[in-house]
Amino acid sequence: MSSRRWNRAQEAEKKYWRSTKEGWLNDDRRLYWQEILNRGFGLDYNFFRNKDVLEIGCGPSGIIFQIDTAKHRIGIEPMELGNLIGEDWKKSIVKKGVGEDLPFEDNSFDIVISFNALDHAINPDGVIQESHRVLRDNGDFLIWIYTLRDTYRPLQRVLNRLDPPHPHHFTYDEVISKVDSNSFRINNRRFEWGTGLKNDTIKKLFGNLMMNTAWIWSKKI
């Protein structure tokens, strides 16, 4: 993918977070992320207790801000979040960077999280490879992502160009293949039809028609 296309995606992301700030600031994000964890992985926040945890692409309201049981937590984010998060304690968690070039030593983390982020990356395979590198042996890699239904796979190239914040649209099997081919062992996986979002806009309506929600829990081997 060209840097121009990725920069366009980043601008669309900034616009999205700014326009929806009032909504996600007022939501119960702790409950929201607990539901995602439990629905897809059967986990709760105790899973992160006393662990070193990294979230790739945390944005201003990622799950990393809710994981207060962790021994150490960091969120990597390419966007400048200064005007989106005001609390100093949140700013101390975030480190500016990209998932394809993580500024950490090998075997630094027990858990790496990629929630609704892999399809925003410049090079998704590079993100998975870097996640493997910074994880400790038998470390956990948690992915939550919207995937394109196989029926609409012929539209991938068109969607990659036309959907501003999403330069990639993967099928479920494609994401599984990427994880498998980068020295991870799939521990658990599942998907549901649709995105789970309300059909209150045309984009969300089409998203529910064309996409699924996938959870993939893998281990470093």
Short mmCIF file of C-alpha atoms in Angstrom, two decimals:
data_model
loop_
_atom_site.label_atom_id
_atom_site.label_comp_id
_atom_site.label_asym_id
_atom_site.label_seq_id
_atom_site.Cartn_x
_atom_site.Cartn_y
_atom_site.Cartn_z
CA MET A 1 0.00 0.00 0.00
CA SER A 2 1.24 3.48 -0.81
CA SER A 3 2.08 5.96 1.94
CA ARG A 4 -0.38 8.36 0.30
CA ARG A 5 -3.25 5.87 0.77
CA TRP A 6 -2.27 5.25 4.40
CA ASN A 7 -2.03 8.98 5.13
CA ARG A 8 -5.54 9.39 3.71
CA ALA A 9 -6.71 6.62 6.05
CA GLN A 10 -5.09 8.35 9.02
CA GLU A 11 -6.82 11.63 8.19
CA ALA A 12 -10.15 9.79 8.00
CA GLU A 13 -9.45 8.22 11.40
CA LYS A 14 -8.74 11.60 12.97
CA LYS A 15 -11.94 13.00 11.50
CA TYR A 16 -13.92 10.04 12.85
CA TRP A 17 -12.59 10.32 16.40
CA ARG A 18 -13.13 14.07 16.48
CA SER A 19 -16.70 13.81 15.20
CA THR A 20 -17.65 11.03 17.63
CA LYS A 21 -15.75 12.30 20.67
CA GLU A 22 -18.83 13.20 22.68
CA GLY A 23 -20.26 9.72 22.19
CA TRP A 24 -17.27 7.61 23.19
CA LEU A 25 -16.36 9.93 26.05
CA ASN A 26 -19.81 9.42 27.55
CA ASP A 27 -19.99 5.66 26.90
CA ASP A 28 -19.07 3.14 29.58
CA ARG A 29 -15.93 1.99 27.77
CA ARG A 30 -15.01 -0.44 30.53
CA LEU A 31 -18.29 -2.29 30.06
CA TYR A 32 -17.98 -2.05 26.27
CA TRP A 33 -14.57 -3.72 26.19
CA GLN A 34 -15.59 -6.29 28.79
CA GLU A 35 -18.41 -7.37 26.47
CA ILE A 36 -15.99 -7.67 23.53
CA LEU A 37 -13.59 -9.75 25.64
CA ASN A 38 -16.26 -12.04 26.98
CA ARG A 39 -18.23 -12.46 23.77
CA GLY A 40 -15.27 -13.42 21.63
CA PHE A 41 -12.70 -14.90 24.00
CA GLY A 42 -14.61 -15.79 27.17
CA LEU A 43 -12.23 -13.55 29.14
CA ASP A 44 -12.48 -10.71 31.65
CA TYR A 45 -10.00 -8.14 32.93
CA ASN A 46 -8.47 -10.64 35.35
CA PHE A 47 -6.80 -12.25 32.33
CA PHE A 48 -4.37 -9.30 32.27
CA ARG A 49 -3.54 -9.33 35.96
CA ASN A 50 0.18 -8.83 36.63
CA LYS A 51 0.98 -9.15 32.91
CA ASP A 52 2.94 -6.86 30.59
CA VAL A 53 0.41 -5.80 27.97
CA LEU A 54 0.74 -3.97 24.64
CA GLU A 55 -2.13 -2.71 22.51
CA ILE A 56 -1.30 -1.88 18.88
CA GLY A 57 -3.47 0.94 17.52
CA CYS A 58 -5.11 1.93 20.78
CA GLY A 59 -6.61 5.21 19.58
CA PRO A 60 -8.09 7.52 22.22
CA SER A 61 -10.41 4.91 23.76
CA GLY A 62 -8.71 1.52 23.38
CA ILE A 63 -9.03 -1.34 25.83
CA ILE A 64 -5.55 -0.62 27.17
CA PHE A 65 -6.96 2.28 29.21
CA GLN A 66 -9.27 -0.14 31.03
CA ILE A 67 -6.67 -2.79 31.86
CA ASP A 68 -5.77 -1.52 35.31
CA THR A 69 -4.88 -5.01 36.56
CA ALA A 70 -1.79 -5.19 34.30
CA LYS A 71 1.73 -5.06 35.68
CA HIS A 72 2.72 -2.75 32.82
CA ARG A 73 0.62 -1.45 29.91
CA ILE A 74 1.43 0.47 26.75
CA GLY A 75 -0.66 1.58 23.77
CA ILE A 76 1.07 2.20 20.44
CA GLU A 77 -0.70 4.73 18.22
CA PRO A 78 0.41 6.57 15.05
CA MET A 79 -2.11 9.40 15.48
CA GLU A 80 -1.40 12.44 17.62
CA LEU A 81 -3.88 12.06 20.49
CA GLY A 82 -3.13 15.23 22.41
CA ASN A 83 -6.45 16.90 21.59
CA LEU A 84 -8.46 13.70 22.01
CA ILE A 85 -7.34 12.60 25.47
CA GLY A 86 -6.88 15.13 28.23
CA GLU A 87 -6.02 12.97 31.21
CA ASP A 88 -2.30 12.83 32.00
CA TRP A 89 -2.52 9.21 33.15
CA LYS A 90 -3.84 8.20 29.72
CA LYS A 91 -1.13 10.16 27.94
CA SER A 92 1.49 8.32 30.00
CA ILE A 93 0.23 4.99 28.62
CA VAL A 94 0.40 5.96 24.93
CA LYS A 95 3.60 5.84 22.88
CA LYS A 96 3.57 7.23 19.36
CA GLY A 97 4.55 4.68 16.75
CA VAL A 98 3.39 2.04 14.29
CA GLY A 99 2.86 -1.68 14.70
CA GLU A 100 5.25 -2.52 11.86
CA ASP A 101 8.22 -1.09 13.79
CA LEU A 102 7.64 -1.54 17.51
CA PRO A 103 10.19 0.30 19.71
CA PHE A 104 10.59 -2.59 22.14
CA GLU A 105 13.09 -5.37 22.68
CA ASP A 106 12.36 -8.99 21.83
CA ASN A 107 10.28 -10.92 24.39
CA SER A 108 9.00 -7.80 26.17
CA PHE A 109 5.30 -8.60 26.62
CA ASP A 110 3.01 -11.35 27.86
CA ILE A 111 0.03 -10.18 25.80
CA VAL A 112 -0.31 -8.19 22.56
CA ILE A 113 -3.74 -6.85 21.54
CA SER A 114 -4.91 -5.76 18.09
CA PHE A 115 -8.55 -4.66 18.34
CA ASN A 116 -10.09 -3.16 15.21
CA ALA A 117 -6.64 -2.11 14.04
CA LEU A 118 -5.07 -4.65 11.68
CA ASP A 119 -7.07 -3.45 8.67
CA HIS A 120 -5.81 0.11 9.34
CA ALA A 121 -2.12 -0.83 9.16
CA ILE A 122 0.38 -0.02 6.42
CA ASN A 123 1.58 -3.63 6.36
CA PRO A 124 -0.62 -6.02 8.39
CA ASP A 125 1.83 -8.92 8.00
CA GLY A 126 4.55 -6.70 9.44
CA VAL A 127 2.34 -5.94 12.45
CA ILE A 128 1.81 -9.64 13.09
CA GLN A 129 5.54 -10.35 12.73
CA GLU A 130 6.43 -7.57 15.15
CA SER A 131 3.79 -8.81 17.61
CA HIS A 132 5.45 -12.22 17.51
CA ARG A 133 8.88 -10.69 18.08
CA VAL A 134 7.96 -8.67 21.17
CA LEU A 135 5.90 -11.46 22.76
CA ARG A 136 7.45 -13.85 25.24
CA ASP A 137 7.32 -17.59 24.58
CA ASN A 138 3.73 -18.85 24.76
CA GLY A 139 2.55 -15.22 24.90
CA ASP A 140 -1.00 -14.36 23.87
CA PHE A 141 -1.97 -12.47 20.72
CA LEU A 142 -5.59 -11.27 20.70
CA ILE A 143 -7.20 -10.02 17.48
CA TRP A 144 -10.68 -8.56 17.12
CA ILE A 145 -11.52 -7.38 13.60
CA TYR A 146 -14.35 -6.92 11.12
CA THR A 147 -13.86 -9.26 8.16
CA LEU A 148 -15.32 -9.26 4.67
CA ARG A 149 -17.75 -12.04 3.82
CA ASP A 150 -16.44 -14.41 1.16
CA THR A 151 -19.33 -13.46 -1.15
CA TYR A 152 -17.93 -9.94 -1.43
CA ARG A 153 -14.28 -10.87 -1.84
CA PRO A 154 -14.25 -9.71 -5.50
CA LEU A 155 -14.90 -6.19 -4.17
CA GLN A 156 -11.76 -6.04 -2.01
CA ARG A 157 -9.75 -3.76 -4.26
CA VAL A 158 -12.64 -1.37 -4.72
CA LEU A 159 -13.37 -1.24 -0.98
CA ASN A 160 -9.69 -0.73 -0.18
CA ARG A 161 -9.78 2.43 -2.27
CA LEU A 162 -13.23 3.73 -1.38
CA ASP A 163 -13.50 3.07 2.37
CA PRO A 164 -11.36 5.98 3.66
CA PRO A 165 -10.21 4.71 7.10
CA HIS A 166 -9.79 1.07 6.01
CA PRO A 167 -7.05 0.46 3.42
CA HIS A 168 -7.49 -3.33 3.84
CA HIS A 169 -10.55 -5.59 3.81
CA PHE A 170 -9.70 -9.17 4.77
CA THR A 171 -11.85 -12.25 4.79
CA TYR A 172 -11.92 -14.35 7.95
CA ASP A 173 -9.81 -17.08 6.34
CA GLU A 174 -7.24 -14.53 5.18
CA VAL A 175 -6.70 -13.26 8.72
CA ILE A 176 -6.42 -16.84 10.02
CA SER A 177 -3.84 -17.59 7.31
CA LYS A 178 -1.76 -14.53 8.22
CA VAL A 179 -1.65 -15.54 11.89
CA ASP A 180 -0.88 -19.19 11.05
CA SER A 181 1.96 -18.29 8.70
CA ASN A 182 3.73 -16.11 11.26
CA SER A 183 4.54 -18.78 13.87
CA PHE A 184 1.43 -18.49 16.00
CA ARG A 185 -0.74 -21.36 17.17
CA ILE A 186 -4.47 -20.61 17.09
CA ASN A 187 -5.86 -21.23 20.57
CA ASN A 188 -9.45 -20.16 19.91
CA ARG A 189 -11.36 -18.45 17.11
CA ARG A 190 -14.93 -17.50 16.33
CA PHE A 191 -16.98 -15.12 14.23
CA GLU A 192 -20.49 -13.69 14.09
CA TRP A 193 -22.51 -12.34 11.19
CA GLY A 194 -22.52 -8.56 10.94
CA THR A 195 -20.63 -5.92 12.91
CA GLY A 196 -22.95 -5.64 15.88
CA LEU A 197 -23.43 -1.93 15.12
CA LYS A 198 -26.87 -0.35 14.84
CA ASN A 199 -28.18 0.25 11.32
CA ASP A 200 -28.48 3.99 11.94
CA THR A 201 -26.38 5.08 8.93
CA ILE A 202 -26.08 3.80 5.36
CA LYS A 203 -22.44 2.83 5.98
CA LYS A 204 -23.34 0.75 9.05
CA LEU A 205 -26.19 -0.90 7.16
CA PHE A 206 -23.86 -1.98 4.36
CA GLY A 207 -21.26 -2.99 6.94
CA ASN A 208 -23.71 -5.39 8.57
CA LEU A 209 -24.61 -6.83 5.18
CA MET A 210 -21.04 -7.32 3.98
CA MET A 211 -18.94 -7.89 7.09
CA ASN A 212 -18.54 -10.33 9.98
CA THR A 213 -16.99 -9.85 13.41
CA ALA A 214 -14.02 -12.11 14.16
CA TRP A 215 -12.07 -12.96 17.30
CA ILE A 216 -8.74 -14.83 17.05
CA TRP A 217 -6.75 -15.86 20.12
CA SER A 218 -3.33 -17.27 19.34
CA LYS A 219 -0.14 -18.22 21.15
CA LYS A 220 3.47 -17.54 20.21
CA ILE A 221 5.34 -20.73 19.32
#
